[in-house]
Tab-separated table of C-alpha atoms in Angstrom:
chain	number	residue	atom	x	y	z
W	1	MET	CA	-0.245	-0.156	0.014
W	2	SER	CA	1.468	3.218	-0.979
W	3	PHE	CA	1.804	6.242	1.302
W	4	LEU	CA	-1.321	8.012	-0.434
W	5	ASP	CA	-3.220	5.178	-0.095
W	6	ARG	CA	-2.670	5.081	3.317
W	7	GLU	CA	-3.220	8.447	3.840
W	8	ARG	CA	-6.390	8.297	1.868
W	9	ARG	CA	-7.661	5.215	4.190
W	10	GLU	CA	-6.709	7.176	7.494
W	11	CYS	CA	-9.395	9.853	6.365
W	12	LEU	CA	-11.899	7.129	5.974
W	13	VAL	CA	-11.623	5.543	9.174
W	14	PHE	CA	-12.404	8.568	11.480
W	15	GLN	CA	-13.971	11.985	11.360
W	16	ALA	CA	-10.847	14.046	10.485
W	17	PHE	CA	-10.317	17.651	11.119
W	18	SER	CA	-9.130	18.137	7.709
W	19	TYR	CA	-9.511	15.604	4.819
W	20	LEU	CA	-6.388	16.750	2.915
W	21	SER	CA	-4.840	13.613	1.033
W	22	HIS	CA	-2.009	14.754	-1.055
W	23	LEU	CA	-0.763	17.327	-3.329
W	24	TYR	CA	-0.582	16.720	-7.334
W	25	CYS	CA	0.567	18.341	-10.444
W	26	PRO	CA	-2.059	19.758	-12.587
W	27	THR	CA	0.485	19.813	-15.454
W	28	CYS	CA	2.069	16.104	-15.469
W	29	SER	CA	-0.248	14.563	-12.770
W	30	GLN	CA	2.786	13.372	-10.357
W	31	GLU	CA	1.525	13.077	-6.786
W	32	TYR	CA	3.078	14.348	-3.632
W	33	SER	CA	2.766	13.544	0.154
W	34	ALA	CA	1.150	16.150	2.057
W	35	LYS	CA	3.033	15.396	5.182
W	36	GLU	CA	5.826	17.675	4.654
W	37	PRO	CA	6.572	21.006	3.042
W	38	ALA	CA	6.435	21.109	-0.766
W	39	HIS	CA	6.983	23.919	-3.320
W	40	LEU	CA	6.803	23.104	-6.995
W	41	CYS	CA	6.479	19.689	-9.117
W	42	GLN	CA	9.809	18.571	-10.532
W	43	CYS	CA	8.517	19.703	-13.559
W	44	GLY	CA	8.188	23.286	-12.544
W	45	SER	CA	4.606	23.617	-12.056
W	46	PRO	CA	2.878	24.694	-9.044
W	47	LEU	CA	1.328	21.867	-6.746
W	48	LEU	CA	-2.446	21.569	-5.788
W	49	ALA	CA	-4.204	20.348	-2.904
W	50	ALA	CA	-6.131	17.336	-3.182
W	51	TYR	CA	-8.855	16.068	-0.467
W	52	ASP	CA	-10.392	12.741	0.068
W	53	MET	CA	-13.850	13.417	-1.570
W	54	ASP	CA	-15.241	9.982	-1.140
W	55	ALA	CA	-14.849	10.168	2.700
W	56	LEU	CA	-16.531	13.749	2.544
W	57	LYS	CA	-19.175	12.652	0.352
W	58	VAL	CA	-20.339	10.227	3.497
W	59	GLN	CA	-19.232	12.433	6.524
W	60	PHE	CA	-19.355	16.183	5.366
W	61	ARG	CA	-22.809	18.001	5.406
W	62	LYS	CA	-23.622	21.254	4.440
W	63	GLU	CA	-26.156	21.587	7.221
W	64	THR	CA	-23.098	20.736	9.630
W	65	VAL	CA	-21.203	23.830	8.159
W	66	MET	CA	-24.200	26.087	8.203
W	67	ALA	CA	-24.520	25.615	11.966
W	68	ARG	CA	-20.928	26.804	12.781
W	69	PRO	CA	-19.482	30.213	13.471
W	70	PRO	CA	-19.211	32.510	10.722
W	71	SER	CA	-15.457	32.041	9.980
W	72	LEU	CA	-13.249	30.860	7.101
W	73	TRP	CA	-12.413	27.666	9.467
W	74	ARG	CA	-16.104	26.682	9.283
W	75	TYR	CA	-14.855	24.645	6.143
W	76	HIS	CA	-12.012	23.299	7.924
W	77	GLU	CA	-12.579	19.782	6.490
W	78	LEU	CA	-11.795	21.163	2.837
W	79	LEU	CA	-8.685	22.889	4.319
W	80	PRO	CA	-5.336	21.848	4.931
W	81	VAL	CA	-4.610	22.245	8.492
W	82	LYS	CA	-4.564	19.094	10.133
W	83	LYS	CA	-4.958	19.958	13.726
W	84	GLU	CA	-7.083	22.676	15.191
W	85	ASN	CA	-4.284	24.035	17.423
W	86	ASP	CA	-2.117	24.866	14.800
W	87	ILE	CA	-4.989	27.117	13.308
W	88	VAL	CA	-3.640	31.136	13.167
W	89	SER	CA	-6.634	33.379	12.886
W	90	LEU	CA	-7.275	36.892	13.152
W	91	GLY	CA	-11.091	36.425	12.613
W	92	GLU	CA	-11.168	36.325	8.970
W	93	GLY	CA	-14.045	34.731	6.844
W	94	MET	CA	-17.742	35.344	5.766
W	95	THR	CA	-17.390	38.763	4.280
W	96	PRO	CA	-20.479	40.230	3.264
W	97	LEU	CA	-22.155	39.741	0.049
W	98	VAL	CA	-23.642	43.222	-0.965
W	99	GLU	CA	-26.399	43.802	-3.389
W	100	MET	CA	-25.227	47.042	-5.672
W	101	ILE	CA	-28.778	48.130	-6.636
W	102	LYS	CA	-27.838	51.426	-8.149
W	103	THR	CA	-24.701	50.070	-9.956
W	104	GLY	CA	-26.718	47.254	-11.412
W	105	LYS	CA	-29.526	49.671	-12.472
W	106	ASN	CA	-26.715	51.732	-13.833
W	107	TYR	CA	-25.323	48.830	-16.042
W	108	GLY	CA	-28.478	47.076	-16.817
W	109	VAL	CA	-27.941	44.130	-14.734
W	110	ASP	CA	-30.615	43.113	-12.434
W	111	HIS	CA	-29.086	41.247	-9.914
W	112	LEU	CA	-25.422	42.574	-9.291
W	113	PHE	CA	-23.517	41.919	-5.974
W	114	MET	CA	-20.514	42.485	-4.705
W	115	LYS	CA	-18.420	40.094	-2.432
W	116	ASP	CA	-16.713	42.816	-0.150
W	117	GLU	CA	-13.378	41.546	1.126
W	118	SER	CA	-12.195	44.802	2.615
W	119	LEU	CA	-13.652	43.922	5.890
W	120	LEU	CA	-10.980	40.961	6.376
W	121	PRO	CA	-7.875	41.241	8.661
W	122	SER	CA	-5.560	43.370	7.209
W	123	GLY	CA	-8.105	45.104	5.046
W	124	SER	CA	-7.822	42.732	1.948
W	125	SER	CA	-8.631	39.441	0.574
W	126	LYS	CA	-4.880	38.433	0.865
W	127	ALA	CA	-5.827	37.581	4.544
W	128	ARG	CA	-7.343	34.229	3.577
W	129	GLY	CA	-4.271	32.877	1.905
W	130	ALA	CA	-2.083	34.063	4.703
W	131	ALA	CA	-4.137	32.545	7.218
W	132	ALA	CA	-4.104	28.944	5.541
W	133	GLY	CA	-0.352	29.482	4.639
W	134	ILE	CA	0.844	30.486	7.932
W	135	SER	CA	-1.187	27.995	9.931
W	136	LYS	CA	0.883	25.284	7.773
W	137	ALA	CA	3.932	26.992	8.341
W	138	LYS	CA	3.076	27.063	11.855
W	139	GLU	CA	2.088	23.135	11.817
W	140	TRP	CA	5.658	22.264	10.335
W	141	LYS	CA	7.307	24.580	12.709
W	142	ILE	CA	8.866	26.872	10.166
W	143	THR	CA	10.428	30.068	11.827
W	144	ASP	CA	11.054	31.979	8.761
W	145	ILE	CA	9.203	32.820	5.598
W	146	ALA	CA	9.844	34.897	2.504
W	147	MET	CA	8.007	36.019	-0.403
W	148	PRO	CA	7.905	39.120	-2.866
W	149	ALA	CA	4.644	41.162	-2.758
W	150	ASN	CA	2.888	44.155	-4.534
W	151	GLY	CA	1.640	45.209	-1.246
W	152	ASN	CA	-1.548	43.289	0.365
W	153	ALA	CA	0.049	40.147	0.353
W	154	GLY	CA	3.152	41.126	2.182
W	155	ALA	CA	1.080	43.103	4.653
W	156	ALA	CA	-1.304	40.070	5.561
W	157	TRP	CA	1.601	37.434	5.721
W	158	SER	CA	3.570	39.625	7.977
W	159	LEU	CA	0.542	40.345	10.342
W	160	TYR	CA	-0.248	36.787	10.520
W	161	GLY	CA	3.193	35.666	10.911
W	162	SER	CA	3.935	38.145	13.673
W	163	ARG	CA	0.775	36.374	15.475
W	164	ALA	CA	2.348	32.866	14.683
W	165	SER	CA	5.787	34.033	16.050
W	166	ILE	CA	7.197	33.446	12.503
W	167	THR	CA	9.518	36.108	10.766
W	168	SER	CA	8.459	37.282	7.454
W	169	HIS	CA	11.098	38.265	4.958
W	170	ILE	CA	9.381	40.813	2.401
W	171	VAL	CA	10.569	42.433	-0.594
W	172	MET	CA	8.397	44.942	-2.411
W	173	PRO	CA	8.632	47.154	-5.475
W	174	VAL	CA	9.637	50.797	-4.492
W	175	GLU	CA	5.950	51.646	-5.849
W	176	ALA	CA	4.241	49.608	-3.723
W	177	PRO	CA	1.438	51.424	-1.813
W	178	ILE	CA	3.167	53.078	1.492
W	179	ILE	CA	0.259	52.074	3.797
W	180	SER	CA	1.017	48.072	2.850
W	181	ARG	CA	4.543	49.027	3.531
W	182	LYS	CA	3.836	50.410	6.804
W	183	GLU	CA	1.905	47.464	7.953
W	184	CYS	CA	4.810	45.118	7.042
W	185	ALA	CA	7.192	47.248	9.071
W	186	ALA	CA	4.606	47.759	11.755
W	187	ALA	CA	4.476	43.745	12.198
W	188	GLY	CA	8.099	43.601	12.420
W	189	ALA	CA	8.762	42.153	9.120
W	190	ASP	CA	11.969	41.978	7.493
W	191	LEU	CA	10.941	44.716	4.641
W	192	HIS	CA	12.954	45.488	1.769
W	193	LEU	CA	12.196	47.728	-1.708
W	194	VAL	CA	13.514	46.958	-4.757
W	195	ASN	CA	13.792	49.464	-7.746
W	196	GLY	CA	11.627	47.315	-10.153
W	197	LEU	CA	8.544	45.194	-10.549
W	198	ILE	CA	7.410	41.877	-8.383
W	199	HIS	CA	9.474	39.667	-10.536
W	200	ASP	CA	12.477	41.565	-9.580
W	201	ALA	CA	11.371	41.154	-5.923
W	202	GLY	CA	10.924	37.456	-6.756
W	203	THR	CA	14.400	37.171	-8.254
W	204	ILE	CA	15.812	38.581	-4.983
W	205	ILE	CA	13.754	36.193	-2.737
W	206	SER	CA	14.681	33.190	-4.704
W	207	HIS	CA	18.532	34.048	-4.069
W	208	ALA	CA	17.593	34.853	-0.345
W	209	VAL	CA	15.860	31.305	0.117
W	210	GLN	CA	18.785	29.614	-1.062
W	211	LYS	CA	21.374	31.458	1.258
W	212	TYR	CA	19.514	31.356	4.290
W	213	GLY	CA	17.334	28.349	4.273
W	214	TRP	CA	14.006	30.401	4.627
W	215	PHE	CA	10.636	28.986	3.516
W	216	ASP	CA	9.699	30.134	0.101
W	217	ALA	CA	6.176	31.525	0.646
W	218	SER	CA	5.917	32.949	-2.663
W	219	PRO	CA	2.501	32.849	-4.755
W	220	PHE	CA	2.290	29.249	-6.013
W	221	LYS	CA	5.503	27.997	-4.537
W	222	GLU	CA	3.583	27.680	-1.455
W	223	PRO	CA	0.546	25.448	-2.335
W	224	TYR	CA	-1.638	26.138	0.625
W	225	ARG	CA	-2.327	30.016	-0.115
W	226	ILE	CA	-4.791	28.836	-2.861
W	227	GLU	CA	-6.698	26.725	-0.512
W	228	GLY	CA	-7.439	29.952	1.850
W	229	LYS	CA	-8.386	31.845	-1.248
W	230	LYS	CA	-10.791	28.940	-2.113
W	231	THR	CA	-13.090	29.882	0.923
W	232	MET	CA	-14.239	33.054	-0.573
W	233	GLY	CA	-16.039	30.727	-3.477
W	234	LEU	CA	-17.224	28.422	-0.599
W	235	GLU	CA	-18.669	31.213	1.160
W	236	LEU	CA	-20.466	32.953	-2.001
W	237	ALA	CA	-22.234	29.582	-2.737
W	238	GLU	CA	-23.475	29.377	0.969
W	239	GLN	CA	-24.607	33.107	0.861
W	240	LEU	CA	-26.655	32.408	-2.350
W	241	GLN	CA	-28.147	29.191	-0.693
W	242	TRP	CA	-26.162	26.954	-2.717
W	243	LYS	CA	-27.176	28.306	-5.918
W	244	LEU	CA	-24.028	29.607	-8.124
W	245	PRO	CA	-24.286	33.113	-9.821
W	246	ASP	CA	-23.958	33.250	-13.543
W	247	VAL	CA	-20.976	35.180	-13.770
W	248	ILE	CA	-18.045	36.017	-11.244
W	249	ALA	CA	-15.656	38.870	-11.795
W	250	CYS	CA	-12.516	38.985	-10.047
W	251	PRO	CA	-9.341	41.272	-10.628
W	252	VAL	CA	-6.281	39.348	-11.569
W	253	GLY	CA	-2.618	39.649	-10.774
W	254	GLU	CA	-0.662	36.430	-10.080
W	255	GLY	CA	-4.370	34.790	-9.989
W	256	ALA	CA	-4.554	32.943	-6.577
W	257	GLU	CA	-7.955	34.337	-5.640
W	258	PHE	CA	-9.422	33.281	-9.422
W	259	ILE	CA	-8.008	29.756	-9.219
W	260	GLY	CA	-8.979	29.581	-5.615
W	261	ILE	CA	-12.668	30.438	-6.698
W	262	TYR	CA	-12.692	28.037	-9.521
W	263	LYS	CA	-11.307	25.139	-7.370
W	264	ALA	CA	-14.048	25.748	-4.695
W	265	MET	CA	-16.428	25.352	-7.595
W	266	GLN	CA	-15.272	22.108	-8.652
W	267	GLU	CA	-15.256	20.761	-4.842
W	268	LEU	CA	-18.645	21.857	-4.299
W	269	MET	CA	-19.854	20.011	-7.433
W	270	GLU	CA	-17.978	17.000	-6.606
W	271	LEU	CA	-19.682	17.168	-3.309
W	272	GLY	CA	-22.890	17.547	-4.808
W	273	TRP	CA	-23.816	20.673	-2.912
W	274	VAL	CA	-24.359	22.793	-5.860
W	275	ASP	CA	-25.868	22.044	-9.410
W	276	SER	CA	-23.007	20.681	-11.308
W	277	GLU	CA	-24.665	21.728	-14.739
W	278	LYS	CA	-24.420	25.540	-13.842
W	279	ILE	CA	-20.913	26.644	-13.164
W	280	PRO	CA	-20.318	30.367	-13.155
W	281	ARG	CA	-18.671	32.121	-16.082
W	282	LEU	CA	-15.488	33.227	-14.729
W	283	VAL	CA	-14.383	36.680	-15.867
W	284	ALA	CA	-10.450	37.755	-15.397
W	285	VAL	CA	-10.172	41.562	-15.368
W	286	GLN	CA	-6.822	43.431	-15.608
W	287	ALA	CA	-5.583	46.857	-16.215
W	288	GLU	CA	-4.652	47.584	-19.681
W	289	SER	CA	-1.243	48.729	-18.656
W	290	CYS	CA	-0.440	45.011	-17.692
W	291	ALA	CA	-2.890	42.540	-19.167
W	292	PRO	CA	-1.159	39.555	-19.783
W	293	ILE	CA	-3.968	36.914	-19.219
W	294	VAL	CA	-6.234	39.266	-21.346
W	295	GLU	CA	-3.503	39.038	-24.242
W	296	ALA	CA	-3.173	35.307	-24.051
W	297	TYR	CA	-7.052	34.932	-23.768
W	298	GLU	CA	-7.568	37.041	-26.960
W	299	LYS	CA	-4.695	34.973	-28.884
W	300	HIS	CA	-6.323	31.575	-27.686
W	301	GLN	CA	-2.978	30.757	-25.932
W	302	THR	CA	-2.708	28.206	-22.919
W	303	THR	CA	-0.043	30.404	-21.115
W	304	ALA	CA	0.713	33.913	-20.990
W	305	ASP	CA	3.763	35.999	-22.254
W	306	ASN	CA	5.698	38.034	-19.898
W	307	HIS	CA	4.412	41.694	-20.067
W	308	PRO	CA	6.612	44.782	-20.502
W	309	GLU	CA	7.397	47.065	-17.663
W	310	SER	CA	4.042	48.848	-16.574
W	311	TYR	CA	2.275	50.696	-13.773
W	312	THR	CA	-1.458	50.860	-12.704
W	313	ALA	CA	-3.344	52.517	-9.477
W	314	ALA	CA	-4.670	48.963	-9.185
W	315	PHE	CA	-1.172	48.073	-8.077
W	316	ASP	CA	-2.016	44.622	-6.684
W	317	ILE	CA	-2.699	43.340	-10.247
W	318	ASN	CA	0.556	44.956	-11.421
W	319	VAL	CA	1.784	41.372	-12.175
W	320	PRO	CA	3.857	40.880	-15.453
W	321	ALA	CA	4.138	37.185	-15.303
W	322	SER	CA	2.955	34.359	-13.105
W	323	ILE	CA	3.649	30.604	-13.331
W	324	GLY	CA	0.018	29.865	-12.324
W	325	ASP	CA	-0.988	31.758	-15.467
W	326	PHE	CA	-1.877	28.517	-17.118
W	327	LEU	CA	-4.578	27.760	-14.378
W	328	VAL	CA	-6.116	30.971	-14.480
W	329	LEU	CA	-6.512	30.542	-18.558
W	330	ASN	CA	-7.876	26.740	-18.082
W	331	ALA	CA	-10.539	28.072	-15.681
W	332	ILE	CA	-11.571	31.203	-18.219
W	333	TYR	CA	-11.850	28.123	-21.001
W	334	GLU	CA	-13.549	25.382	-18.951
W	335	THR	CA	-16.446	27.928	-17.597
W	336	LYS	CA	-16.666	29.551	-21.011
W	337	GLY	CA	-15.729	32.981	-19.276
W	338	CYS	CA	-13.221	35.637	-20.669
W	339	ALA	CA	-10.716	38.093	-19.666
W	340	VAL	CA	-11.131	41.925	-20.116
W	341	ALA	CA	-8.886	44.896	-19.748
W	342	VAL	CA	-9.809	48.056	-18.783
W	343	CYS	CA	-7.956	51.531	-18.789
W	344	GLU	CA	-6.830	53.494	-15.887
W	345	HIS	CA	-9.528	56.214	-16.516
W	346	ASP	CA	-12.166	53.664	-16.583
W	347	LEU	CA	-11.447	51.939	-13.163
W	348	LEU	CA	-10.802	54.925	-11.281
W	349	ALA	CA	-13.841	56.464	-12.336
W	350	GLU	CA	-15.883	53.387	-11.174
W	351	GLN	CA	-14.229	53.584	-7.957
W	352	ARG	CA	-15.362	57.159	-7.619
W	353	TRP	CA	-19.062	55.860	-9.147
W	354	ILE	CA	-19.472	53.025	-6.582
W	355	THR	CA	-18.185	54.980	-3.445
W	356	ARG	CA	-20.621	58.080	-4.113
W	357	LYS	CA	-23.595	55.989	-5.145
W	358	GLU	CA	-23.295	52.833	-2.871
W	359	GLY	CA	-21.536	54.188	0.009
W	360	THR	CA	-18.494	51.507	0.050
W	361	PHE	CA	-14.811	52.975	-0.534
W	362	ILE	CA	-13.668	49.976	-2.891
W	363	SER	CA	-10.136	49.304	-3.941
W	364	PRO	CA	-8.766	50.503	-7.488
W	365	GLU	CA	-8.538	46.469	-8.128
W	366	GLY	CA	-12.062	45.948	-7.009
W	367	ALA	CA	-13.113	49.044	-9.009
W	368	ALA	CA	-11.264	47.286	-12.098
W	369	ALA	CA	-13.620	44.319	-11.747
W	370	PHE	CA	-16.678	46.336	-11.798
W	371	ALA	CA	-15.542	48.431	-14.758
W	372	GLY	CA	-15.004	45.162	-16.591
W	373	VAL	CA	-18.572	44.003	-15.797
W	374	ARG	CA	-19.691	47.632	-17.115
W	375	ARG	CA	-17.734	47.122	-20.495
W	376	LEU	CA	-19.082	43.337	-20.680
W	377	ARG	CA	-22.777	44.407	-20.417
W	378	GLU	CA	-22.178	47.401	-23.225
W	379	GLU	CA	-20.648	44.752	-25.272
W	380	ALA	CA	-23.810	42.588	-24.702
W	381	TRP	CA	-21.778	39.644	-23.341
W	382	LEU	CA	-23.574	39.974	-20.048
W	383	HIS	CA	-27.320	39.532	-20.023
W	384	PRO	CA	-29.817	41.709	-18.022
W	385	GLU	CA	-31.265	38.704	-16.065
W	386	ASP	CA	-27.815	37.236	-15.134
W	387	THR	CA	-26.772	37.189	-11.649
W	388	VAL	CA	-23.269	38.791	-11.131
W	389	VAL	CA	-20.757	39.053	-8.502
W	390	CYS	CA	-17.872	41.379	-8.553
W	391	VAL	CA	-15.213	40.867	-6.183
W	392	ASN	CA	-13.505	43.657	-4.323
W	393	THR	CA	-10.360	42.661	-2.880
W	394	GLY	CA	-9.634	45.257	-0.509
W	395	MET	CA	-10.256	48.722	1.242
W	396	GLY	CA	-9.753	51.784	-1.230
W	397	ILE	CA	-8.086	53.619	2.054
W	398	LYS	CA	-5.208	51.243	1.405
W	399	SER	CA	-4.258	52.809	-1.667
W	400	PRO	CA	-4.596	56.551	-1.073
W	401	GLU	CA	-2.467	57.393	-3.770
W	402	ALA	CA	-4.826	56.458	-6.575
W	403	PHE	CA	-7.601	58.637	-5.441
W	404	ASP	CA	-6.311	62.440	-6.045
W	405	VAL	CA	-8.743	65.129	-4.009
W	406	SER	CA	-8.548	68.655	-4.188
W	407	VAL	CA	-10.094	70.379	-1.151
W	408	PRO	CA	-10.285	74.345	-0.602
W	409	ILE	CA	-8.656	75.668	2.803
W	410	LEU	CA	-10.434	78.023	4.981
W	411	ALA	CA	-9.006	80.670	6.888
W	412	ALA	CA	-10.340	80.379	10.565
W	413	ASP	CA	-12.755	83.548	10.122
W	414	ASP	CA	-14.236	82.395	6.731
W	415	GLU	CA	-17.758	81.162	6.283
W	416	LEU	CA	-19.007	78.584	3.576
């Protein structure tokens, strides 16, 4: 009996906290044990987590989940942490699903919703990945993690790392939002800035990992970040009474949120919790100045080309290349979705519109998702009767540089 067979059998024998079975390569199908730290497949591909779905179909019920506290960890059977004591939590999970009535009317979409990730610890969706990744690092007794980041991910992993007494070594581009940089510093992270983009930060981290032996928590080199991100999709299904929307629009940089949502939908369908005949069309939204996924989609490619140097106010999606690009594109093709790029003017105008009309100060990245939906409705790719969910990945106040304000200054004796 192989180690993978033994691990699967163990899950069948008793009610486990996690039904994590093994890791597998989506490129070459090679399987790896989940009982020790892992990074990439020997073929260079990212690894994905697999669960004992046969056991879960017998022992896991959505009614049980719905009776639990509103936390990310209500889905612990479908998450990778083996013991409850190893969970590192700051209260993440079950973010609001807000109906955007005014915006939907303006777009001509009858049922438009926002999955608002801005209320998570650290103010962004990156808290989900950090919660899962740092918890696994604690389980393995890792003391130092290292990663490149555009901003929010570095802040989230630094904060969760400090809670777990794990030192975070972070390299960010010099153009990264100042608030995210300050979050890292306040959390006690070993923060450095690079005069370049995130791939330059990644090169520095790779060399440091080899030199110092730190655990490489770079996107897709650490397989459990996606598992935390997929809880966004699990929550969304539950909030819609296990009826999936027609379309989910998500801003895409390195793509972990997008891949996580797709993975959640696949697992829910395999469990029989949602209609297997209706998977949402997934829409990847990028900024025109940095749109490698969009360009690959338009050329019907399965991988994306490296994008030239760029800048967008939606800095978290300013990612010229990602080793998970083929997973994003596969999710688009498999769901009959699409990829769309929006210009800087449109995403910033959308941020202002939504803030003024809906009363929620969304991030530039979230605004990009809404701008993409507006464009797709104008092009009739979306239908008025579609149920559409836009993912707002963070707080607008975390990117103050993106929002220019000119305010008159009064003298003490002036009147309005």
